[in-house]
Amino acid sequence: QVQVVESGGGLVQAGGSLRLSCVASGRTFSRYPMGWFRQAPGKEREFLTVINGIAWSGDSPYYEDSVKGRFTISRDNARNTVYLQMNGLKPGDTAVYYCATPRSNLRLPRRVEDYAYWGQGTQVTVSS
């Protein structure tokens, strides 16, 4: 069974940086895309970025406009880990951040419903 575990959240001042990590286990990590989402109180879960599995590794990661240029996704297949480097954080980035992966090898999936396996979430709070 696939398990997904995020870590690295915390409290940071506006303009600061954080790096989130996510470990996925239970299947061949490198084959599948990995995505990051976030959910603020009272809001729907929001897609942020995705990186392909090895079959589509020639594609660049995809970023939503809200984080493009500030956030960077990367993966280390040897460590079964995907990272989200977050720079230039704003109070509006405050949310619970989730890592997720689909059941199959989709190409740059961007919808919540594309993803089958989710982590428990990690809180990111940005103070002004």
Short mmCIF file of N, CA and C in Angstrom, two decimals:
data_model
loop_
_atom_site.label_atom_id
_atom_site.label_comp_id
_atom_site.label_asym_id
_atom_site.label_seq_id
_atom_site.Cartn_x
_atom_site.Cartn_y
_atom_site.Cartn_z
N GLN A 1 0.85 -1.18 0.00
CA GLN A 1 0.00 0.00 0.00
C GLN A 1 0.89 1.24 0.00
N VAL A 2 0.43 2.24 -0.72
CA VAL A 2 1.22 3.45 -0.88
C VAL A 2 1.01 4.36 0.33
N GLN A 3 2.11 4.83 0.87
CA GLN A 3 2.05 5.78 1.97
C GLN A 3 2.82 7.04 1.59
N VAL A 4 2.28 8.17 1.99
CA VAL A 4 2.86 9.47 1.66
C VAL A 4 2.98 10.27 2.96
N VAL A 5 4.17 10.79 3.23
CA VAL A 5 4.39 11.51 4.48
C VAL A 5 5.16 12.79 4.20
N GLU A 6 4.54 13.92 4.56
CA GLU A 6 5.19 15.22 4.39
C GLU A 6 5.89 15.65 5.68
N SER A 7 6.84 16.54 5.53
CA SER A 7 7.50 17.16 6.68
C SER A 7 8.08 18.49 6.25
N GLY A 8 8.45 19.31 7.25
CA GLY A 8 9.16 20.54 6.95
C GLY A 8 8.38 21.82 7.11
N GLY A 9 7.11 21.73 7.46
CA GLY A 9 6.34 22.94 7.66
C GLY A 9 6.78 23.68 8.91
N GLY A 10 6.22 24.88 9.09
CA GLY A 10 6.55 25.67 10.25
C GLY A 10 6.11 27.11 10.11
N LEU A 11 6.62 27.94 11.00
CA LEU A 11 6.31 29.37 11.02
C LEU A 11 7.50 30.14 10.47
N VAL A 12 7.21 31.04 9.53
CA VAL A 12 8.27 31.82 8.90
C VAL A 12 7.76 33.23 8.66
N GLN A 13 8.66 34.20 8.68
CA GLN A 13 8.27 35.57 8.40
C GLN A 13 8.12 35.79 6.90
N ALA A 14 7.32 36.75 6.55
CA ALA A 14 7.14 37.11 5.14
C ALA A 14 8.49 37.39 4.50
N GLY A 15 8.67 36.86 3.29
CA GLY A 15 9.93 36.99 2.59
C GLY A 15 10.89 35.85 2.85
N GLY A 16 10.58 35.02 3.81
CA GLY A 16 11.44 33.91 4.17
C GLY A 16 11.25 32.70 3.29
N SER A 17 11.94 31.63 3.65
CA SER A 17 11.93 30.40 2.86
C SER A 17 11.68 29.19 3.74
N LEU A 18 11.12 28.16 3.14
CA LEU A 18 10.97 26.85 3.77
C LEU A 18 11.15 25.80 2.69
N ARG A 19 11.61 24.62 3.10
CA ARG A 19 11.64 23.49 2.19
C ARG A 19 10.83 22.35 2.79
N LEU A 20 9.82 21.93 2.04
CA LEU A 20 9.02 20.79 2.44
C LEU A 20 9.57 19.53 1.78
N SER A 21 9.46 18.43 2.50
CA SER A 21 9.86 17.13 1.98
C SER A 21 8.67 16.19 2.02
N CYS A 22 8.69 15.22 1.13
CA CYS A 22 7.62 14.23 1.08
C CYS A 22 8.21 12.90 0.65
N VAL A 23 8.01 11.90 1.48
CA VAL A 23 8.48 10.56 1.18
C VAL A 23 7.29 9.69 0.82
N ALA A 24 7.39 9.01 -0.31
CA ALA A 24 6.34 8.07 -0.73
C ALA A 24 6.92 6.66 -0.76
N SER A 25 6.19 5.71 -0.20
CA SER A 25 6.66 4.33 -0.13
C SER A 25 5.56 3.39 -0.57
N GLY A 26 5.93 2.14 -0.83
CA GLY A 26 4.94 1.13 -1.15
C GLY A 26 4.87 0.76 -2.62
N ARG A 27 5.62 1.46 -3.46
CA ARG A 27 5.70 1.11 -4.87
C ARG A 27 6.95 1.78 -5.44
N THR A 28 7.20 1.57 -6.74
CA THR A 28 8.40 2.13 -7.36
C THR A 28 8.23 3.63 -7.53
N PHE A 29 8.85 4.38 -6.65
CA PHE A 29 8.63 5.83 -6.57
C PHE A 29 8.89 6.53 -7.89
N SER A 30 9.94 6.17 -8.58
CA SER A 30 10.38 6.93 -9.76
C SER A 30 9.37 6.90 -10.90
N ARG A 31 8.47 5.94 -10.91
CA ARG A 31 7.56 5.77 -12.04
C ARG A 31 6.42 6.78 -12.05
N TYR A 32 6.14 7.39 -10.93
CA TYR A 32 4.88 8.14 -10.79
C TYR A 32 5.11 9.63 -10.56
N PRO A 33 4.19 10.45 -11.08
CA PRO A 33 4.28 11.88 -10.79
C PRO A 33 3.99 12.17 -9.33
N MET A 34 4.53 13.28 -8.87
CA MET A 34 4.30 13.74 -7.50
C MET A 34 3.85 15.20 -7.56
N GLY A 35 2.82 15.51 -6.81
CA GLY A 35 2.28 16.86 -6.81
C GLY A 35 2.20 17.44 -5.41
N TRP A 36 2.14 18.77 -5.38
CA TRP A 36 1.93 19.51 -4.13
C TRP A 36 0.66 20.35 -4.25
N PHE A 37 -0.09 20.34 -3.17
CA PHE A 37 -1.32 21.11 -3.06
C PHE A 37 -1.27 21.87 -1.73
N ARG A 38 -2.21 22.78 -1.56
CA ARG A 38 -2.38 23.42 -0.26
C ARG A 38 -3.86 23.73 -0.04
N GLN A 39 -4.20 23.88 1.23
CA GLN A 39 -5.58 24.21 1.58
C GLN A 39 -5.58 25.18 2.76
N ALA A 40 -6.10 26.36 2.51
CA ALA A 40 -6.24 27.36 3.56
C ALA A 40 -7.61 27.19 4.20
N PRO A 41 -7.77 27.67 5.44
CA PRO A 41 -9.07 27.54 6.13
C PRO A 41 -10.20 28.15 5.31
N GLY A 42 -11.27 27.39 5.15
CA GLY A 42 -12.43 27.88 4.44
C GLY A 42 -12.31 27.88 2.93
N LYS A 43 -11.20 27.37 2.42
CA LYS A 43 -10.98 27.35 0.96
C LYS A 43 -10.84 25.93 0.45
N GLU A 44 -11.00 25.79 -0.86
CA GLU A 44 -10.82 24.48 -1.48
C GLU A 44 -9.33 24.16 -1.60
N ARG A 45 -9.07 22.88 -1.74
CA ARG A 45 -7.69 22.45 -1.94
C ARG A 45 -7.20 22.96 -3.29
N GLU A 46 -6.01 23.53 -3.28
CA GLU A 46 -5.47 24.23 -4.45
C GLU A 46 -4.23 23.49 -4.97
N PHE A 47 -4.22 23.20 -6.25
CA PHE A 47 -3.05 22.60 -6.88
C PHE A 47 -1.94 23.65 -6.98
N LEU A 48 -0.69 23.22 -6.73
CA LEU A 48 0.44 24.13 -6.82
C LEU A 48 1.43 23.75 -7.92
N THR A 49 1.87 22.50 -7.92
CA THR A 49 2.93 22.10 -8.83
C THR A 49 2.99 20.59 -8.92
N VAL A 50 3.55 20.10 -10.03
CA VAL A 50 3.70 18.65 -10.23
C VAL A 50 4.96 18.38 -11.02
N ILE A 51 5.57 17.23 -10.71
CA ILE A 51 6.74 16.77 -11.45
C ILE A 51 6.46 15.36 -11.91
N ASN A 52 6.80 15.07 -13.16
CA ASN A 52 6.50 13.77 -13.75
C ASN A 52 7.33 12.64 -13.17
N GLY A 53 6.86 11.43 -13.39
CA GLY A 53 7.66 10.24 -13.19
C GLY A 53 8.65 10.07 -14.31
N ILE A 54 9.42 8.99 -14.26
CA ILE A 54 10.57 8.84 -15.14
C ILE A 54 10.18 8.73 -16.61
N ALA A 55 9.01 8.19 -16.91
CA ALA A 55 8.61 8.02 -18.31
C ALA A 55 8.43 9.36 -19.02
N TRP A 56 8.03 10.37 -18.28
CA TRP A 56 7.80 11.70 -18.86
C TRP A 56 8.79 12.71 -18.29
N SER A 57 9.95 12.25 -17.91
CA SER A 57 10.90 13.12 -17.22
C SER A 57 11.44 14.25 -18.10
N GLY A 58 11.22 14.16 -19.41
CA GLY A 58 11.64 15.25 -20.29
C GLY A 58 10.79 16.49 -20.17
N ASP A 59 9.60 16.36 -19.59
CA ASP A 59 8.75 17.53 -19.36
C ASP A 59 9.29 18.32 -18.19
N SER A 60 9.18 19.64 -18.29
CA SER A 60 9.50 20.48 -17.13
C SER A 60 8.34 20.37 -16.13
N PRO A 61 8.62 20.57 -14.86
CA PRO A 61 7.53 20.62 -13.89
C PRO A 61 6.53 21.72 -14.25
N TYR A 62 5.31 21.53 -13.79
CA TYR A 62 4.28 22.54 -14.04
C TYR A 62 4.00 23.29 -12.74
N TYR A 63 3.83 24.59 -12.85
CA TYR A 63 3.54 25.44 -11.69
C TYR A 63 2.31 26.29 -11.94
N GLU A 64 1.46 26.40 -10.92
CA GLU A 64 0.39 27.37 -10.98
C GLU A 64 0.97 28.77 -10.92
N ASP A 65 0.25 29.73 -11.48
CA ASP A 65 0.75 31.11 -11.53
C ASP A 65 1.01 31.68 -10.14
N SER A 66 0.22 31.23 -9.17
CA SER A 66 0.34 31.79 -7.82
C SER A 66 1.70 31.50 -7.18
N VAL A 67 2.41 30.48 -7.67
CA VAL A 67 3.69 30.11 -7.06
C VAL A 67 4.84 30.12 -8.06
N LYS A 68 4.56 30.35 -9.31
CA LYS A 68 5.60 30.32 -10.33
C LYS A 68 6.64 31.37 -10.04
N GLY A 69 7.90 30.97 -10.10
CA GLY A 69 8.99 31.89 -9.83
C GLY A 69 9.38 31.97 -8.37
N ARG A 70 8.55 31.45 -7.47
CA ARG A 70 8.86 31.46 -6.04
C ARG A 70 9.08 30.06 -5.49
N PHE A 71 8.32 29.08 -5.99
CA PHE A 71 8.39 27.71 -5.51
C PHE A 71 9.09 26.84 -6.56
N THR A 72 9.83 25.85 -6.08
CA THR A 72 10.50 24.90 -6.97
C THR A 72 10.27 23.49 -6.46
N ILE A 73 9.79 22.64 -7.36
CA ILE A 73 9.61 21.22 -7.03
C ILE A 73 10.80 20.44 -7.59
N SER A 74 11.23 19.44 -6.85
CA SER A 74 12.30 18.56 -7.32
C SER A 74 12.09 17.19 -6.69
N ARG A 75 12.77 16.20 -7.24
CA ARG A 75 12.62 14.86 -6.69
C ARG A 75 13.97 14.16 -6.68
N ASP A 76 14.14 13.30 -5.69
CA ASP A 76 15.31 12.44 -5.56
C ASP A 76 14.80 11.01 -5.55
N ASN A 77 14.86 10.36 -6.69
CA ASN A 77 14.28 9.02 -6.81
C ASN A 77 15.04 7.99 -5.95
N ALA A 78 16.30 8.22 -5.71
CA ALA A 78 17.06 7.30 -4.86
C ALA A 78 16.59 7.34 -3.41
N ARG A 79 16.03 8.48 -3.01
CA ARG A 79 15.54 8.65 -1.64
C ARG A 79 14.02 8.59 -1.54
N ASN A 80 13.34 8.30 -2.67
CA ASN A 80 11.87 8.25 -2.69
C ASN A 80 11.26 9.54 -2.14
N THR A 81 11.87 10.65 -2.47
CA THR A 81 11.49 11.91 -1.87
C THR A 81 11.27 12.99 -2.93
N VAL A 82 10.23 13.78 -2.71
CA VAL A 82 9.99 14.98 -3.51
C VAL A 82 10.06 16.17 -2.57
N TYR A 83 10.57 17.28 -3.09
CA TYR A 83 10.77 18.48 -2.29
C TYR A 83 9.98 19.64 -2.88
N LEU A 84 9.63 20.57 -2.00
CA LEU A 84 9.05 21.83 -2.44
C LEU A 84 9.83 22.95 -1.75
N GLN A 85 10.68 23.61 -2.52
CA GLN A 85 11.43 24.75 -2.02
C GLN A 85 10.58 26.00 -2.20
N MET A 86 10.30 26.68 -1.11
CA MET A 86 9.41 27.84 -1.13
C MET A 86 10.20 29.08 -0.72
N ASN A 87 10.34 30.01 -1.64
CA ASN A 87 11.04 31.26 -1.38
C ASN A 87 10.08 32.44 -1.50
N GLY A 88 10.44 33.55 -0.94
CA GLY A 88 9.59 34.74 -1.04
C GLY A 88 8.21 34.52 -0.50
N LEU A 89 8.12 33.85 0.65
CA LEU A 89 6.81 33.50 1.19
C LEU A 89 6.03 34.72 1.61
N LYS A 90 4.72 34.63 1.41
CA LYS A 90 3.79 35.71 1.71
C LYS A 90 2.76 35.22 2.72
N PRO A 91 2.12 36.12 3.46
CA PRO A 91 1.06 35.67 4.37
C PRO A 91 -0.03 34.88 3.67
N GLY A 92 -0.29 35.19 2.42
CA GLY A 92 -1.29 34.46 1.64
C GLY A 92 -0.91 33.02 1.33
N ASP A 93 0.34 32.66 1.59
CA ASP A 93 0.77 31.27 1.39
C ASP A 93 0.46 30.41 2.61
N THR A 94 -0.06 31.00 3.67
CA THR A 94 -0.41 30.24 4.87
C THR A 94 -1.49 29.22 4.55
N ALA A 95 -1.20 27.96 4.85
CA ALA A 95 -2.11 26.86 4.53
C ALA A 95 -1.51 25.56 5.05
N VAL A 96 -2.31 24.51 4.96
CA VAL A 96 -1.79 23.16 5.13
C VAL A 96 -1.35 22.69 3.75
N TYR A 97 -0.13 22.20 3.66
CA TYR A 97 0.44 21.75 2.40
C TYR A 97 0.42 20.23 2.33
N TYR A 98 -0.04 19.73 1.18
CA TYR A 98 -0.18 18.29 0.98
C TYR A 98 0.66 17.84 -0.22
N CYS A 99 1.21 16.67 -0.05
CA CYS A 99 1.89 15.97 -1.14
C CYS A 99 0.97 14.84 -1.58
N ALA A 100 0.97 14.54 -2.87
CA ALA A 100 0.09 13.49 -3.35
C ALA A 100 0.66 12.86 -4.61
N THR A 101 0.16 11.65 -4.91
CA THR A 101 0.57 10.95 -6.11
C THR A 101 -0.62 10.18 -6.68
N PRO A 102 -0.70 10.07 -7.99
CA PRO A 102 -1.84 9.36 -8.59
C PRO A 102 -1.70 7.85 -8.51
N ARG A 103 -2.77 7.18 -8.81
CA ARG A 103 -2.74 5.73 -8.86
C ARG A 103 -1.96 5.23 -10.08
N SER A 104 -2.01 5.98 -11.18
CA SER A 104 -1.33 5.57 -12.40
C SER A 104 -0.36 6.66 -12.86
N ASN A 105 0.41 6.33 -13.90
CA ASN A 105 1.45 7.24 -14.39
C ASN A 105 0.87 8.29 -15.33
N LEU A 106 0.19 9.26 -14.74
CA LEU A 106 -0.37 10.36 -15.54
C LEU A 106 0.73 11.35 -15.89
N ARG A 107 0.46 12.15 -16.89
CA ARG A 107 1.43 13.15 -17.35
C ARG A 107 1.03 14.53 -16.82
N LEU A 108 1.80 15.05 -15.88
CA LEU A 108 1.56 16.35 -15.25
C LEU A 108 0.11 16.53 -14.81
N PRO A 109 -0.38 15.63 -13.98
CA PRO A 109 -1.77 15.77 -13.50
C PRO A 109 -1.92 17.01 -12.62
N ARG A 110 -3.08 17.70 -12.78
CA ARG A 110 -3.27 18.97 -12.07
C ARG A 110 -4.57 19.04 -11.29
N ARG A 111 -5.39 18.01 -11.38
CA ARG A 111 -6.66 18.05 -10.68
C ARG A 111 -6.59 17.24 -9.40
N VAL A 112 -7.31 17.70 -8.38
CA VAL A 112 -7.36 16.95 -7.12
C VAL A 112 -7.81 15.52 -7.39
N GLU A 113 -8.78 15.36 -8.27
CA GLU A 113 -9.34 14.03 -8.51
C GLU A 113 -8.39 13.11 -9.27
N ASP A 114 -7.31 13.63 -9.80
CA ASP A 114 -6.30 12.80 -10.46
C ASP A 114 -5.45 12.03 -9.45
N TYR A 115 -5.48 12.46 -8.20
CA TYR A 115 -4.57 11.94 -7.19
C TYR A 115 -5.29 10.98 -6.24
N ALA A 116 -4.65 9.84 -5.99
CA ALA A 116 -5.26 8.81 -5.15
C ALA A 116 -4.66 8.73 -3.76
N TYR A 117 -3.39 9.06 -3.65
CA TYR A 117 -2.68 8.87 -2.39
C TYR A 117 -2.18 10.23 -1.89
N TRP A 118 -2.55 10.52 -0.64
CA TRP A 118 -2.28 11.81 -0.04
C TRP A 118 -1.56 11.66 1.29
N GLY A 119 -0.72 12.63 1.59
CA GLY A 119 -0.13 12.71 2.91
C GLY A 119 -1.10 13.34 3.88
N GLN A 120 -0.65 13.44 5.12
CA GLN A 120 -1.49 13.99 6.18
C GLN A 120 -1.47 15.51 6.21
N GLY A 121 -0.53 16.11 5.50
CA GLY A 121 -0.43 17.56 5.46
C GLY A 121 0.55 18.11 6.47
N THR A 122 1.13 19.25 6.13
CA THR A 122 2.04 19.93 7.04
C THR A 122 1.70 21.43 7.02
N GLN A 123 1.60 22.03 8.18
CA GLN A 123 1.16 23.42 8.30
C GLN A 123 2.31 24.36 7.97
N VAL A 124 2.01 25.33 7.12
CA VAL A 124 2.93 26.43 6.83
C VAL A 124 2.23 27.73 7.21
N THR A 125 2.85 28.50 8.09
CA THR A 125 2.29 29.76 8.52
C THR A 125 3.30 30.87 8.24
N VAL A 126 2.85 31.88 7.51
CA VAL A 126 3.72 33.00 7.15
C VAL A 126 3.21 34.25 7.85
N SER A 127 4.03 34.81 8.70
CA SER A 127 3.63 36.00 9.45
C SER A 127 4.06 37.27 8.72
N SER A 128 3.27 38.32 8.91
CA SER A 128 3.57 39.59 8.23
C SER A 128 4.48 40.46 9.07
#
